[in-house]
Amino acid sequence: MKKVRKAIIPAAGLGTRFLPATKAIAKEMLPIVDKPTIQFIVEEALAAGIEDILIVTGKGKRPIEDHFDSNFELEQNLSSKGKTELLNIVEETTGINLHFIRQKRPLGLGHAVLQAKAFVGDEPFVVMLGDDIMVDQTPLTKQLINCYDDTNAATLAVMQIPESETSKYGIIDPEAAVNDSLYSVRRFVEKPNSEEAPSNLAIIGRYLLTPEIFTILEGQKPGAGGEIQLTDAIDTLNQTQRVFAHTFQGTRYDVGDKLGMLEANIEYGLKHPDTKDSLKTYLKELLIKIN
Ligand code: G1P
């Protein structure tokens, strides 16, 4: 069985939900306290044992490349001033095996993933969406790799969502429970309205896929929203090889959404050594004020 070594992070989206902030800044560079959201995703990949990461970018995404590159002047400056802690923080973002490719046209998530065909070759791989920050004892990507080690099959992460929100997600039609957290799946449907949704189990931004997905993506017709959908290709893959759904029990922050972004900032701020005490005091005082 081939080891899962590679990850793809699609990051070509325009980030219109955060305009005007994202007019000149890549949405993946928006920070949670002091760390760009994309760094959380890269750290999850590394914590799961991923060795090579391909980031699929588009126009205006150069700051992502610069963020993970070394910055000689900055490092020299911090070093000469003896700011070792900051120097370590800056150096943590370099030396990772990162690769970049451009998605030249915004044709959808399926099309973005297809750009990684040559990078992936004939291996199982993971897709990690930058809008979902996942927190759990075991990183979600590692949980998917553990599933793959058991089943040798593609597996997506899913989570229960309110029925009113099915049209924002890919939704699964669960067939049978394999164990406490794994389902076999009858159907994968992209963004159904609540009347048509086969369940309230939504695909969240982590996928472990087999390379056969690329042949399907090459012939994939546009689906929901006129875009080439990864979910549609996965539904086809499931007809020739099993694709399982793993339920995630941890915490998900939807940082592609304004409220989710605020929640992530507050909760991370409550853990961050520089802000946790003063933020707690501030929030307590604020609660009194707004009640
Ligand atoms: C994408 C996928 C969708 C999935 C969602 C998770 O949609 O197409 O199936 O449920 O991510 O965040 P997007 O949010 O890019 O519209």
GROMACS .gro file of C-alpha atoms and ligand atoms in nm:
model
  307
    1MET     CA    1   0.000   0.000   0.000
    2LYS     CA    2   0.137   0.344  -0.093
    3LYS     CA    3   0.201   0.594   0.185
    4VAL     CA    4   0.007   0.923   0.183
    5ARG     CA    5   0.281   1.184   0.139
    6LYS     CA    6   0.131   1.467  -0.062
    7ALA     CA    7  -0.123   1.741   0.005
    8ILE     CA    8  -0.295   1.991  -0.220
    9ILE     CA    9  -0.420   2.320  -0.085
   10PRO     CA   10  -0.644   2.504  -0.333
   11ALA     CA   11  -0.591   2.876  -0.278
   12ALA     CA   12  -0.700   3.042  -0.600
   13GLY     CA   13  -1.035   3.178  -0.478
   14LEU     CA   14  -1.106   3.551  -0.493
   15GLY     CA   15  -1.218   3.583  -0.132
   16THR     CA   16  -1.514   3.804  -0.221
   17ARG     CA   17  -1.676   3.740   0.119
   18PHE     CA   18  -1.402   3.950   0.278
   19LEU     CA   19  -1.406   4.248   0.045
   20PRO     CA   20  -1.274   4.513   0.074
   21ALA     CA   21  -1.002   4.347   0.289
   22THR     CA   22  -0.922   4.102   0.010
   23LYS     CA   23  -0.908   4.353  -0.274
   24ALA     CA   24  -0.526   4.364  -0.258
   25ILE     CA   25  -0.453   4.086  -0.005
   26ALA     CA   26  -0.489   3.710  -0.058
   27LYS     CA   27  -0.766   3.586   0.173
   28GLU     CA   28  -0.536   3.302   0.284
   29MET     CA   29  -0.307   3.568   0.437
   30LEU     CA   30  -0.576   3.711   0.667
   31PRO     CA   31  -0.452   3.641   1.020
   32ILE     CA   32  -0.597   3.458   1.317
   33VAL     CA   33  -0.437   3.685   1.581
   34ASP     CA   34  -0.085   3.674   1.432
   35LYS     CA   35  -0.079   3.378   1.197
   36PRO     CA   36  -0.216   3.367   0.839
   37THR     CA   37  -0.498   3.114   0.800
   38ILE     CA   38  -0.301   2.917   0.541
   39GLN     CA   39  -0.023   2.854   0.792
   40PHE     CA   40  -0.271   2.665   1.013
   41ILE     CA   41  -0.348   2.439   0.716
   42VAL     CA   42   0.019   2.382   0.635
   43GLU     CA   43   0.089   2.303   1.002
   44GLU     CA   44  -0.195   2.048   1.007
   45ALA     CA   45  -0.046   1.881   0.699
   46LEU     CA   46   0.300   1.860   0.857
   47ALA     CA   47   0.153   1.729   1.184
   48ALA     CA   48  -0.013   1.452   0.983
   49GLY     CA   49   0.322   1.348   0.835
   50ILE     CA   50   0.269   1.503   0.489
   51GLU     CA   51   0.603   1.558   0.316
   52ASP     CA   52   0.518   1.764   0.008
   53ILE     CA   53   0.251   2.031  -0.032
   54LEU     CA   54   0.124   2.186  -0.353
   55ILE     CA   55  -0.059   2.515  -0.322
   56VAL     CA   56  -0.282   2.593  -0.619
   57THR     CA   57  -0.279   2.971  -0.653
   58GLY     CA   58  -0.411   3.236  -0.888
   59LYS     CA   59  -0.370   3.604  -0.955
   60GLY     CA   60  -0.263   3.813  -0.655
   61LYS     CA   61  -0.143   3.520  -0.445
   62ARG     CA   62   0.230   3.594  -0.447
   63PRO     CA   63   0.227   3.694  -0.077
   64ILE     CA   64   0.158   3.327   0.005
   65GLU     CA   65   0.482   3.228  -0.171
   66ASP     CA   66   0.671   3.509   0.002
   67HIS     CA   67   0.531   3.408   0.341
   68PHE     CA   68   0.682   3.060   0.316
   69ASP     CA   69   1.011   3.184   0.165
   70SER     CA   70   1.305   3.300   0.375
   71ASN     CA   71   1.333   3.674   0.431
   72PHE     CA   72   1.703   3.740   0.466
   73GLU     CA   73   1.678   4.110   0.565
   74LEU     CA   74   1.415   4.045   0.829
   75GLU     CA   75   1.606   3.749   0.972
   76GLN     CA   76   1.933   3.949   0.983
   77ASN     CA   77   1.755   4.236   1.153
   78LEU     CA   78   1.593   4.017   1.421
   79SER     CA   79   1.917   3.828   1.476
   80SER     CA   80   2.128   4.146   1.516
   81LYS     CA   81   1.879   4.277   1.772
   82GLY     CA   82   1.884   3.949   1.963
   83LYS     CA   83   1.511   3.889   1.902
   84THR     CA   84   1.556   3.512   1.903
   85GLU     CA   85   1.195   3.424   1.976
   86LEU     CA   86   1.066   3.623   1.679
   87LEU     CA   87   1.347   3.486   1.463
   88ASN     CA   88   1.237   3.132   1.547
   89ILE     CA   89   0.876   3.218   1.459
   90VAL     CA   90   0.984   3.357   1.123
   91GLU     CA   91   1.215   3.064   1.050
   92GLU     CA   92   0.937   2.814   1.124
   93THR     CA   93   0.768   2.918   0.801
   94THR     CA   94   1.065   2.828   0.581
   95GLY     CA   95   1.222   2.496   0.493
   96ILE     CA   96   0.888   2.327   0.419
   97ASN     CA   97   0.858   2.134   0.091
   98LEU     CA   98   0.608   2.365  -0.072
   99HIS     CA   99   0.530   2.382  -0.441
  100PHE     CA  100   0.310   2.626  -0.628
  101ILE     CA  101   0.106   2.603  -0.944
  102ARG     CA  102  -0.137   2.852  -1.092
  103GLN     CA  103  -0.497   2.778  -1.177
  104LYS     CA  104  -0.528   3.001  -1.479
  105ARG     CA  105  -0.907   3.015  -1.489
  106PRO     CA  106  -1.149   2.997  -1.194
  107LEU     CA  107  -1.345   2.697  -1.317
  108GLY     CA  108  -1.416   2.539  -0.978
  109LEU     CA  109  -1.266   2.324  -0.702
  110GLY     CA  110  -1.252   2.013  -0.923
  111HIS     CA  111  -1.055   2.207  -1.182
  112ALA     CA  112  -0.818   2.342  -0.913
  113VAL     CA  113  -0.747   1.988  -0.791
  114LEU     CA  114  -0.689   1.872  -1.150
  115GLN     CA  115  -0.394   2.116  -1.170
  116ALA     CA  116  -0.215   1.882  -0.926
  117LYS     CA  117  -0.227   1.575  -1.151
  118ALA     CA  118   0.144   1.573  -1.244
  119PHE     CA  119   0.250   1.659  -0.887
  120VAL     CA  120   0.050   1.372  -0.739
  121GLY     CA  121   0.133   1.102  -0.995
  122ASP     CA  122   0.016   0.756  -0.896
  123GLU     CA  123  -0.024   0.805  -0.520
  124PRO     CA  124  -0.304   0.861  -0.270
  125PHE     CA  125  -0.310   1.224  -0.156
  126VAL     CA  126  -0.505   1.471   0.055
  127VAL     CA  127  -0.689   1.789  -0.039
  128MET     CA  128  -0.710   2.050   0.235
  129LEU     CA  129  -0.937   2.353   0.193
  130GLY     CA  130  -0.809   2.674   0.341
  131ASP     CA  131  -1.147   2.796   0.464
  132ASP     CA  132  -1.171   2.522   0.726
  133ILE     CA  133  -0.948   2.528   1.031
  134MET     CA  134  -0.988   2.203   1.224
  135VAL     CA  135  -0.891   2.151   1.584
  136ASP     CA  136  -0.873   1.807   1.744
  137GLN     CA  137  -0.631   1.597   1.951
  138THR     CA  138  -0.532   1.407   1.636
  139PRO     CA  139  -0.516   1.635   1.329
  140LEU     CA  140  -0.811   1.562   1.098
  141THR     CA  141  -0.577   1.491   0.806
  142LYS     CA  142  -0.405   1.227   1.021
  143GLN     CA  143  -0.746   1.079   1.107
  144LEU     CA  144  -0.816   1.041   0.733
  145ILE     CA  145  -0.476   0.879   0.679
  146ASN     CA  146  -0.554   0.634   0.960
  147CYS     CA  147  -0.885   0.548   0.785
  148TYR     CA  148  -0.696   0.495   0.459
  149ASP     CA  149  -0.449   0.264   0.634
  150ASP     CA  150  -0.748   0.051   0.743
  151THR     CA  151  -0.957   0.057   0.425
  152ASN     CA  152  -0.712   0.142   0.144
  153ALA     CA  153  -0.991   0.361   0.007
  154ALA     CA  154  -1.064   0.729  -0.049
  155THR     CA  155  -1.226   0.897   0.253
  156LEU     CA  156  -1.379   1.242   0.307
  157ALA     CA  157  -1.435   1.420   0.635
  158VAL     CA  158  -1.798   1.503   0.715
  159MET     CA  159  -1.979   1.680   0.995
  160GLN     CA  160  -2.343   1.739   1.090
  161ILE     CA  161  -2.470   2.082   0.990
  162PRO     CA  162  -2.810   2.250   1.038
  163GLU     CA  163  -3.057   2.135   0.768
  164SER     CA  164  -3.105   2.495   0.657
  165GLU     CA  165  -2.739   2.508   0.546
  166THR     CA  166  -2.718   2.211   0.308
  167SER     CA  167  -2.700   2.440   0.004
  168LYS     CA  168  -2.359   2.566   0.120
  169TYR     CA  169  -2.195   2.220   0.120
  170GLY     CA  170  -2.139   1.889  -0.052
  171ILE     CA  171  -2.378   1.648   0.123
  172ILE     CA  172  -2.350   1.270   0.154
  173ASP     CA  173  -2.621   1.008   0.135
  174PRO     CA  174  -2.491   0.762   0.396
  175GLU     CA  175  -2.544   0.395   0.317
  176ALA     CA  176  -2.422   0.199   0.619
  177ALA     CA  177  -2.209   0.256   0.928
  178VAL     CA  178  -1.881   0.067   0.899
  179ASN     CA  179  -1.785   0.162   1.255
  180ASP     CA  180  -1.849   0.446   1.503
  181SER     CA  181  -1.711   0.714   1.275
  182LEU     CA  182  -1.704   0.567   0.922
  183TYR     CA  183  -1.987   0.540   0.667
  184SER     CA  184  -2.007   0.386   0.328
  185VAL     CA  185  -2.183   0.629   0.096
  186ARG     CA  186  -2.456   0.587  -0.164
  187ARG     CA  187  -2.429   0.932  -0.320
  188PHE     CA  188  -2.240   1.261  -0.295
  189VAL     CA  189  -2.443   1.570  -0.390
  190GLU     CA  190  -2.301   1.921  -0.427
  191LYS     CA  191  -2.499   2.201  -0.262
  192PRO     CA  192  -2.853   2.056  -0.261
  193ASN     CA  193  -3.133   2.266  -0.114
  194SER     CA  194  -3.279   2.136   0.211
  195GLU     CA  195  -3.570   1.954   0.039
  196GLU     CA  196  -3.337   1.760  -0.189
  197ALA     CA  197  -3.055   1.697   0.060
  198PRO     CA  198  -3.018   1.325   0.138
  199SER     CA  199  -2.887   1.400   0.492
  200ASN     CA  200  -2.736   1.678   0.700
  201LEU     CA  201  -2.386   1.528   0.684
  202ALA     CA  202  -2.173   1.785   0.505
  203ILE     CA  203  -1.834   1.743   0.342
  204ILE     CA  204  -1.591   1.967   0.527
  205GLY     CA  205  -1.260   2.072   0.381
  206ARG     CA  206  -1.050   1.754   0.410
  207TYR     CA  207  -1.038   1.479   0.149
  208LEU     CA  208  -0.814   1.175   0.110
  209LEU     CA  209  -0.832   1.075  -0.255
  210THR     CA  210  -0.690   0.813  -0.486
  211PRO     CA  211  -0.521   0.917  -0.815
  212GLU     CA  212  -0.807   0.769  -1.023
  213ILE     CA  213  -0.995   1.093  -0.945
  214PHE     CA  214  -0.784   1.277  -1.206
  215THR     CA  215  -0.912   1.078  -1.505
  216ILE     CA  216  -1.266   1.151  -1.387
  217LEU     CA  217  -1.191   1.522  -1.335
  218GLU     CA  218  -1.051   1.548  -1.688
  219GLY     CA  219  -1.394   1.464  -1.828
  220GLN     CA  220  -1.601   1.631  -1.555
  221LYS     CA  221  -1.880   1.857  -1.682
  222PRO     CA  222  -1.969   2.173  -1.486
  223GLY     CA  223  -2.217   2.112  -1.206
  224ALA     CA  224  -2.362   2.330  -0.928
  225GLY     CA  225  -2.296   2.700  -0.990
  226GLY     CA  226  -2.163   2.617  -1.339
  227GLU     CA  227  -1.833   2.502  -1.183
  228ILE     CA  228  -1.634   2.180  -1.221
  229GLN     CA  229  -1.716   2.026  -0.885
  230LEU     CA  230  -1.488   1.790  -0.693
  231THR     CA  231  -1.796   1.640  -0.526
  232ASP     CA  232  -1.938   1.528  -0.864
  233ALA     CA  233  -1.610   1.357  -0.955
  234ILE     CA  234  -1.604   1.185  -0.614
  235ASP     CA  235  -1.959   1.060  -0.674
  236THR     CA  236  -1.837   0.899  -0.998
  237LEU     CA  237  -1.527   0.756  -0.826
  238ASN     CA  238  -1.756   0.593  -0.568
  239GLN     CA  239  -1.916   0.390  -0.846
  240THR     CA  240  -1.592   0.208  -0.926
  241GLN     CA  241  -1.413   0.210  -0.589
  242ARG     CA  242  -1.550   0.271  -0.240
  243VAL     CA  243  -1.531   0.625  -0.104
  244PHE     CA  244  -1.597   0.646   0.269
  245ALA     CA  245  -1.705   0.933   0.493
  246HIS     CA  246  -1.537   0.987   0.829
  247THR     CA  247  -1.726   1.195   1.087
  248PHE     CA  248  -1.516   1.465   1.250
  249GLN     CA  249  -1.578   1.514   1.622
  250GLY     CA  250  -1.348   1.811   1.684
  251THR     CA  251  -1.400   2.184   1.636
  252ARG     CA  252  -1.428   2.345   1.293
  253TYR     CA  253  -1.379   2.715   1.228
  254ASP     CA  254  -1.519   2.830   0.896
  255VAL     CA  255  -1.271   3.110   0.837
  256GLY     CA  256  -1.418   3.169   0.491
  257ASP     CA  257  -1.709   3.329   0.675
  258LYS     CA  258  -1.699   3.658   0.869
  259LEU     CA  259  -1.846   3.516   1.189
  260GLY     CA  260  -1.631   3.202   1.175
  261MET     CA  261  -1.326   3.425   1.133
  262LEU     CA  262  -1.420   3.629   1.441
  263GLU     CA  263  -1.482   3.314   1.645
  264ALA     CA  264  -1.145   3.169   1.545
  265ASN     CA  265  -0.971   3.496   1.640
  266ILE     CA  266  -1.138   3.509   1.980
  267GLU     CA  267  -1.071   3.146   2.068
  268TYR     CA  268  -0.713   3.149   1.943
  269GLY     CA  269  -0.663   3.480   2.122
  270LEU     CA  270  -0.783   3.314   2.443
  271LYS     CA  271  -0.505   3.054   2.404
  272HIS     CA  272  -0.227   3.281   2.277
  273PRO     CA  273   0.024   3.363   2.553
  274ASP     CA  274   0.047   3.730   2.445
  275THR     CA  275  -0.327   3.794   2.458
  276LYS     CA  276  -0.506   3.531   2.666
  277ASP     CA  277  -0.522   3.712   3.002
  278SER     CA  278  -0.603   4.059   2.876
  279LEU     CA  279  -0.853   3.927   2.620
  280LYS     CA  280  -1.033   3.732   2.892
  281THR     CA  281  -1.063   4.043   3.108
  282TYR     CA  282  -1.179   4.246   2.809
  283LEU     CA  283  -1.445   3.990   2.712
  284LYS     CA  284  -1.578   3.973   3.070
  285GLU     CA  285  -1.610   4.352   3.081
  286LEU     CA  286  -1.767   4.359   2.736
  287LEU     CA  287  -2.028   4.101   2.837
  288ILE     CA  288  -2.135   4.318   3.127
  289LYS     CA  289  -2.152   4.621   2.899
  290ILE     CA  290  -2.367   4.458   2.629
  291ASN     CA  291  -2.607   4.277   2.866
  292G1P     C1  292  -1.644   2.343  -0.115
  292G1P     C2  293  -1.696   2.209  -0.170
  292G1P     C3  294  -1.811   2.157  -0.085
  292G1P     C4  295  -1.768   2.148   0.060
  292G1P     C5  296  -1.715   2.285   0.108
  292G1P     C6  297  -1.655   2.272   0.249
  292G1P     O1  298  -1.745   2.440  -0.137
  292G1P     O2  299  -1.736   2.225  -0.305
  292G1P     O3  300  -1.853   2.030  -0.130
  292G1P     O4  301  -1.876   2.107   0.139
  292G1P     O5  302  -1.612   2.333   0.022
  292G1P     O6  303  -1.612   2.394   0.300
  292G1P     P1  304  -1.712   2.600  -0.129
  292G1P     O7  305  -1.714   2.635   0.017
  292G1P     O8  306  -1.579   2.619  -0.193
  292G1P     O9  307  -1.822   2.664  -0.204
   0.00000   0.00000   0.00000
